[in-house]
Amino acid sequence: MTDTTFAPPRTEMSYRALLAGLSLAVLAAFILSLAIGYGWLDFGAALADVLSSRDSLSALVLTELRLPRALLGLFVGFALGLAGAVMQAFLRNPLAEPGIIGISGAAAFGAVLVFYSGLAAVSSLLLPVGGIAAALVAGFLLFAVAGRNASTSTLILAGIAVNSLAGALVSLVLNLSPNPFAATEIMFWLMGSFADRSLTHVAIALPPIATGCLALFATARALDALALGEDTAASLGFDLRVTRILLISGVALAVGGAVAVSGAIGFVGLVVPHLLRPLVAYRPSLLLAASALGGAALTLAADIAVRLLPTQPELKLGVVTAIIGAPFLFSLVWRLRGEMR
């Protein structure tokens, strides 16, 4: 197989500098997420208590409230940024994002179904389990509808069908919910948030997110070849069926695991790849790691902003990312419209 090249390529040193800068931004946002909250916390003393295994109120707040929130911001943002970069490269569409193949909607439906059935009252841990299971079912359904040798356009249409079905089922559950308080709880969960999550939620979400991200990174070289067209990629020796399997299963696991614990957090997978693509000379394989880190930094920063805004009750994270992403989407559509003239 022959590597594809993109001109003008950035130097390896500049790419490493970009990744180093993004990594520092993620680290700074992660530390700030641990240090910032509604109540004052002596972060240094709390960290010392945790490292010394001393039981104290500040140590409890740090480990049970702020650490799960920061970890979920890191992992969920990483998964969404990476999935967005992969989807845009694979579909060769600058408006593509992880929800386009229906995985996000299916994961949301799985969690909503747990709410509706009353299983959430048995154990809150069944909520992410239901979301992850529904995301995997949606992945298998996508394969069944699109077929093993589906073209990219067929895959998109199948994804739209799965997404529409998931959205309709969520609306049906809300319509049939006999308890208005349960319907309200479902609506608030769908808005997306990391509040009130525990380390157990992190432990449930991390394995599928990590597995899905590994599968998505494995598509890097094929995505470079696909930038030159499907026929060219096939002539270079890439098996597009394997690429589709890795992509769909990777998005199902990574995004499904993320949505299952946080609810719907939109626009991260759309905005981040666009901002970083010019910095990697538009090369898809180089964009993956950069978008993953950028997604983590943006999600952590947005979650910090949620806690700093003087609003009660707390704004949902999905609302904030939508407010950030919607103007960006309008500007992108306007720019693409200008380029088509």
Coordinates of C-alpha atoms in Angstrom, one line a residue:
M1 CA 0.0 0.0 0.0
T2 CA 1.2 3.5 -0.8
D3 CA 0.8 6.4 1.6
T4 CA -1.1 9.4 0.3
T5 CA 0.4 12.8 0.6
F6 CA -1.1 16.2 1.0
A7 CA 0.5 19.5 0.0
P8 CA 1.7 21.6 1.6
P9 CA 2.6 19.3 4.5
R10 CA 3.4 20.8 7.8
T11 CA 6.7 19.8 9.4
E12 CA 6.7 17.1 12.0
M13 CA 8.0 19.6 14.6
S14 CA 5.0 21.9 14.0
Y15 CA 2.6 19.0 14.3
R16 CA 4.2 17.9 17.6
A17 CA 4.0 21.5 18.8
L18 CA 0.3 21.6 18.0
L19 CA -0.3 18.3 19.9
A20 CA 1.8 19.6 22.8
G21 CA -0.2 22.9 22.9
L22 CA -3.5 21.0 22.9
S23 CA -2.3 18.6 25.5
L24 CA -1.4 21.5 27.8
A25 CA -4.8 23.1 27.2
V26 CA -6.5 19.8 28.2
L27 CA -4.3 19.5 31.3
A28 CA -5.0 23.1 32.3
A29 CA -8.8 22.7 31.7
F30 CA -8.8 19.4 33.7
I31 CA -7.1 21.0 36.7
L32 CA -9.4 24.0 36.5
S33 CA -12.4 21.6 36.4
L34 CA -11.2 20.0 39.6
A35 CA -10.6 23.4 41.3
I36 CA -13.7 25.2 40.3
G37 CA -17.2 24.6 41.6
Y38 CA -20.2 26.3 43.3
G39 CA -18.6 26.1 46.7
W40 CA -15.2 27.2 47.7
L41 CA -12.6 24.5 48.0
D42 CA -9.0 24.6 49.1
F43 CA -7.7 22.6 46.2
G44 CA -4.2 22.2 47.4
A45 CA -5.3 21.0 50.9
A46 CA -8.0 18.7 49.3
L47 CA -5.4 17.1 47.0
A48 CA -3.0 16.6 49.9
D49 CA -5.7 14.9 51.8
V50 CA -6.5 12.6 48.9
L51 CA -2.8 11.7 48.3
S52 CA -2.4 11.1 52.1
S53 CA -5.6 9.0 52.2
R54 CA -7.0 11.3 54.9
D55 CA -10.8 11.4 55.1
S56 CA -12.0 15.0 55.0
L57 CA -14.9 16.9 53.6
S58 CA -12.7 18.6 51.0
A59 CA -11.2 15.3 49.9
L60 CA -14.7 13.9 49.6
V61 CA -15.8 16.8 47.4
L62 CA -12.8 16.5 45.2
T63 CA -13.0 12.7 44.6
E64 CA -16.8 12.2 44.6
L65 CA -18.1 15.3 42.9
R66 CA -15.4 17.1 40.9
L67 CA -13.1 14.3 39.8
P68 CA -15.9 12.3 38.0
R69 CA -17.1 15.4 36.3
A70 CA -13.6 16.3 35.1
L71 CA -12.9 12.8 33.9
L72 CA -16.2 12.6 32.0
G73 CA -15.5 16.0 30.4
L74 CA -12.1 14.6 29.3
F75 CA -13.3 11.3 28.0
V76 CA -16.5 12.4 26.4
G77 CA -14.9 15.4 24.7
F78 CA -12.1 13.2 23.4
A79 CA -14.5 10.8 21.9
L80 CA -16.8 13.4 20.3
G81 CA -13.9 15.3 18.8
L82 CA -12.3 12.2 17.4
A83 CA -15.6 10.8 16.0
G84 CA -16.4 14.1 14.3
A85 CA -13.0 14.2 12.6
V86 CA -13.4 10.6 11.4
M87 CA -17.0 11.1 10.2
Q88 CA -16.1 14.3 8.2
A89 CA -13.1 12.6 6.6
F90 CA -14.9 9.4 5.8
L91 CA -18.0 11.1 4.3
R92 CA -15.9 13.9 2.8
N93 CA -18.5 16.3 4.1
P94 CA -17.6 19.3 6.3
L95 CA -21.1 19.3 7.9
A96 CA -20.9 15.6 9.1
E97 CA -20.8 14.9 12.8
P98 CA -21.1 11.8 15.0
G99 CA -24.9 11.9 15.1
I100 CA -25.3 11.6 11.3
I101 CA -25.4 7.8 11.4
G102 CA -27.9 7.6 14.2
I103 CA -25.7 6.4 17.0
S104 CA -26.2 9.4 19.3
G105 CA -30.0 9.2 18.9
A106 CA -30.1 5.5 19.6
A107 CA -28.0 5.8 22.7
A108 CA -30.3 8.6 23.9
F109 CA -33.3 6.3 23.2
G110 CA -31.7 3.5 25.2
A111 CA -31.3 5.7 28.2
V112 CA -34.8 7.2 27.9
L113 CA -36.2 3.7 27.7
V114 CA -34.5 2.9 31.0
F115 CA -36.2 6.0 32.5
Y116 CA -39.6 5.0 31.1
S117 CA -39.5 1.4 32.3
G118 CA -38.6 2.4 35.8
L119 CA -35.3 0.6 35.8
A120 CA -33.5 3.8 36.6
A121 CA -35.2 3.7 40.0
V122 CA -33.7 0.3 40.6
S123 CA -30.2 1.5 39.8
S124 CA -28.9 4.6 38.2
L125 CA -26.1 2.5 36.6
L126 CA -28.7 0.9 34.3
L127 CA -29.0 4.2 32.5
P128 CA -25.6 4.2 30.8
V129 CA -25.8 0.4 30.3
G130 CA -29.1 0.9 28.4
G131 CA -27.6 3.7 26.3
I132 CA -24.5 1.7 25.4
A133 CA -26.6 -1.4 24.5
A134 CA -28.9 0.7 22.3
A135 CA -25.9 2.3 20.5
L136 CA -24.5 -1.2 19.7
V137 CA -28.0 -2.4 18.5
A138 CA -28.1 0.7 16.2
G139 CA -24.7 -0.2 14.8
F140 CA -25.8 -3.7 13.9
L141 CA -29.1 -2.3 12.5
L142 CA -27.1 0.1 10.3
F143 CA -25.0 -2.8 8.9
A144 CA -28.2 -4.7 8.3
V145 CA -30.0 -1.8 6.5
A146 CA -27.0 -0.6 4.5
G147 CA -25.6 -4.0 3.6
R148 CA -22.0 -5.3 3.7
N149 CA -20.9 -3.5 0.5
A150 CA -22.8 -0.3 1.0
S151 CA -21.6 2.9 -0.6
T152 CA -21.0 6.0 1.4
S153 CA -24.3 7.6 0.2
T154 CA -26.2 4.4 1.2
L155 CA -24.6 4.5 4.6
I156 CA -25.7 8.1 5.1
L157 CA -29.3 7.3 4.1
A158 CA -29.3 4.3 6.5
G159 CA -27.9 6.5 9.2
I160 CA -30.6 9.1 8.6
A161 CA -33.3 6.4 8.8
V162 CA -31.8 5.0 12.1
N163 CA -31.6 8.6 13.5
S164 CA -35.2 9.4 12.5
L165 CA -36.4 6.1 14.1
A166 CA -34.6 6.8 17.3
G167 CA -35.9 10.4 17.5
A168 CA -39.5 9.1 16.9
L169 CA -39.2 6.5 19.6
V170 CA -37.9 9.1 22.1
S171 CA -40.9 11.3 21.3
L172 CA -43.2 8.3 21.6
V173 CA -41.8 7.5 25.1
L174 CA -42.2 11.1 26.2
N175 CA -45.8 11.1 24.8
L176 CA -46.7 7.9 26.6
S177 CA -45.0 8.8 29.9
P178 CA -47.8 8.7 32.5
N179 CA -45.7 10.7 35.0
P180 CA -45.0 14.4 34.1
F181 CA -42.1 14.4 36.5
A182 CA -40.5 11.5 34.8
A183 CA -41.0 13.2 31.4
T184 CA -39.4 16.4 32.8
E185 CA -36.5 14.3 34.2
I186 CA -36.0 12.7 30.7
M187 CA -36.0 16.1 29.0
F188 CA -33.4 17.5 31.4
W189 CA -31.2 14.4 30.9
L190 CA -31.4 14.8 27.1
M191 CA -30.0 18.3 27.4
G192 CA -26.6 16.8 28.4
S193 CA -24.7 17.3 31.6
F194 CA -21.9 15.9 33.8
A195 CA -23.5 16.9 37.0
D196 CA -24.3 14.3 39.7
R197 CA -22.2 11.6 38.0
S198 CA -19.9 9.3 40.0
L199 CA -16.7 7.4 39.4
T200 CA -18.9 4.3 38.8
H201 CA -20.4 6.1 35.8
V202 CA -16.8 6.8 34.6
A203 CA -15.9 3.1 35.0
I204 CA -18.9 2.0 33.0
A205 CA -18.3 4.5 30.2
L206 CA -14.5 4.3 29.9
P207 CA -14.2 0.7 28.4
P208 CA -16.6 1.3 25.4
I209 CA -15.2 4.8 24.8
A210 CA -11.6 3.6 24.9
T211 CA -12.4 0.6 22.6
G212 CA -14.3 2.8 20.2
C213 CA -11.5 5.4 20.0
L214 CA -8.9 2.7 19.2
A215 CA -11.1 1.4 16.4
L216 CA -11.4 5.0 15.0
F217 CA -7.7 5.6 15.2
A218 CA -7.2 2.4 13.2
T219 CA -8.9 4.1 10.2
A220 CA -6.3 6.9 9.9
R221 CA -4.4 5.7 6.9
A222 CA -7.6 4.6 5.0
L223 CA -9.0 8.1 5.6
D224 CA -6.0 9.7 3.9
A225 CA -6.6 7.5 0.9
L226 CA -10.3 8.2 0.9
A227 CA -9.6 11.9 0.5
L228 CA -8.6 11.0 -3.1
G229 CA -11.8 9.0 -3.7
E230 CA -13.2 5.5 -3.0
D231 CA -11.8 4.1 -6.2
T232 CA -8.4 5.4 -5.5
A233 CA -8.5 4.1 -1.9
A234 CA -9.5 0.7 -3.2
S235 CA -6.7 0.7 -5.8
L236 CA -4.2 1.5 -3.1
G237 CA -5.1 -1.7 -1.3
F238 CA -7.5 -0.5 1.4
D239 CA -10.5 -2.7 2.2
L240 CA -13.4 -0.2 2.5
R241 CA -15.6 -2.8 4.1
V242 CA -13.2 -3.2 7.0
T243 CA -12.9 0.6 7.2
R244 CA -16.7 0.9 7.4
I245 CA -16.9 -1.8 10.1
L246 CA -14.2 -0.1 12.2
L247 CA -15.9 3.3 11.7
I248 CA -19.4 2.3 12.6
S249 CA -18.4 0.1 15.5
G250 CA -16.0 2.7 16.8
V251 CA -18.6 5.5 16.7
A252 CA -21.2 3.2 18.3
L253 CA -18.9 2.4 21.2
A254 CA -17.2 5.8 21.6
V255 CA -20.2 8.1 21.1
G256 CA -22.7 5.6 22.5
G257 CA -20.7 5.3 25.7
A258 CA -20.4 9.1 25.9
V259 CA -24.1 9.9 25.3
A260 CA -25.1 7.1 27.7
V261 CA -23.5 8.9 30.7
S262 CA -23.8 12.5 29.7
G263 CA -26.9 12.9 27.5
A264 CA -26.8 14.7 24.2
I265 CA -23.8 17.1 23.8
G266 CA -23.9 18.5 20.3
F267 CA -21.6 20.5 18.0
V268 CA -18.3 19.4 19.6
G269 CA -17.7 16.9 16.8
L270 CA -18.6 19.5 14.2
V271 CA -16.8 22.6 15.5
V272 CA -13.4 21.2 16.6
P273 CA -12.3 19.5 13.4
H274 CA -13.1 22.6 11.4
L275 CA -11.0 24.8 13.7
L276 CA -8.0 22.5 13.6
R277 CA -8.1 21.2 10.0
P278 CA -6.0 24.1 8.5
L279 CA -3.3 23.5 11.2
V280 CA -2.7 20.0 10.0
A281 CA -2.6 20.8 6.2
Y282 CA -6.0 19.2 5.8
R283 CA -4.6 15.7 6.3
P284 CA -7.3 13.5 7.9
S285 CA -4.8 11.1 9.7
L286 CA -3.1 14.0 11.4
L287 CA -6.5 15.6 12.3
L288 CA -7.6 12.7 14.4
A289 CA -5.4 13.1 17.5
A290 CA -5.6 16.9 17.3
S291 CA -9.4 16.9 17.2
A292 CA -9.6 14.4 20.0
L293 CA -7.5 16.7 22.2
G294 CA -9.4 19.7 21.0
G295 CA -12.7 18.1 21.8
A296 CA -11.6 17.3 25.3
A297 CA -10.3 20.9 25.8
L298 CA -13.6 22.4 24.5
T299 CA -15.9 20.2 26.5
L300 CA -14.0 20.8 29.7
A301 CA -13.9 24.5 29.1
A302 CA -17.7 24.6 28.4
D303 CA -18.4 22.6 31.6
I304 CA -16.3 25.1 33.6
A305 CA -18.3 27.9 32.0
V306 CA -21.5 26.2 33.1
R307 CA -20.4 26.3 36.7
L308 CA -19.2 29.9 36.5
L309 CA -22.4 31.3 35.0
P310 CA -24.6 32.9 37.7
T311 CA -27.7 31.0 36.8
Q312 CA -29.9 28.8 39.0
P313 CA -30.6 26.0 38.2
E314 CA -27.3 25.2 36.4
L315 CA -27.4 25.5 32.6
K316 CA -27.1 22.1 30.9
L317 CA -23.9 21.5 29.1
G318 CA -25.6 20.5 25.8
V319 CA -27.4 23.9 25.8
V320 CA -24.1 25.8 26.1
T321 CA -22.4 23.8 23.4
A322 CA -25.4 24.4 21.1
I323 CA -25.2 28.1 21.8
I324 CA -21.5 28.0 20.9
G325 CA -22.0 25.7 17.9
A326 CA -25.1 27.1 16.2
P327 CA -23.5 30.5 15.1
F328 CA -20.4 28.6 14.0
L329 CA -22.6 26.3 11.8
F330 CA -24.3 29.4 10.3
S331 CA -21.0 30.9 9.4
L332 CA -19.8 27.7 7.9
V333 CA -22.9 27.3 5.7
W334 CA -22.5 31.0 4.6
R335 CA -18.8 30.4 3.7
L336 CA -19.6 27.2 1.7
R337 CA -22.4 29.1 0.0
G338 CA -19.9 31.8 -1.1
E339 CA -17.5 29.1 -2.4
M340 CA -20.2 27.5 -4.6
R341 CA -20.9 30.8 -6.4

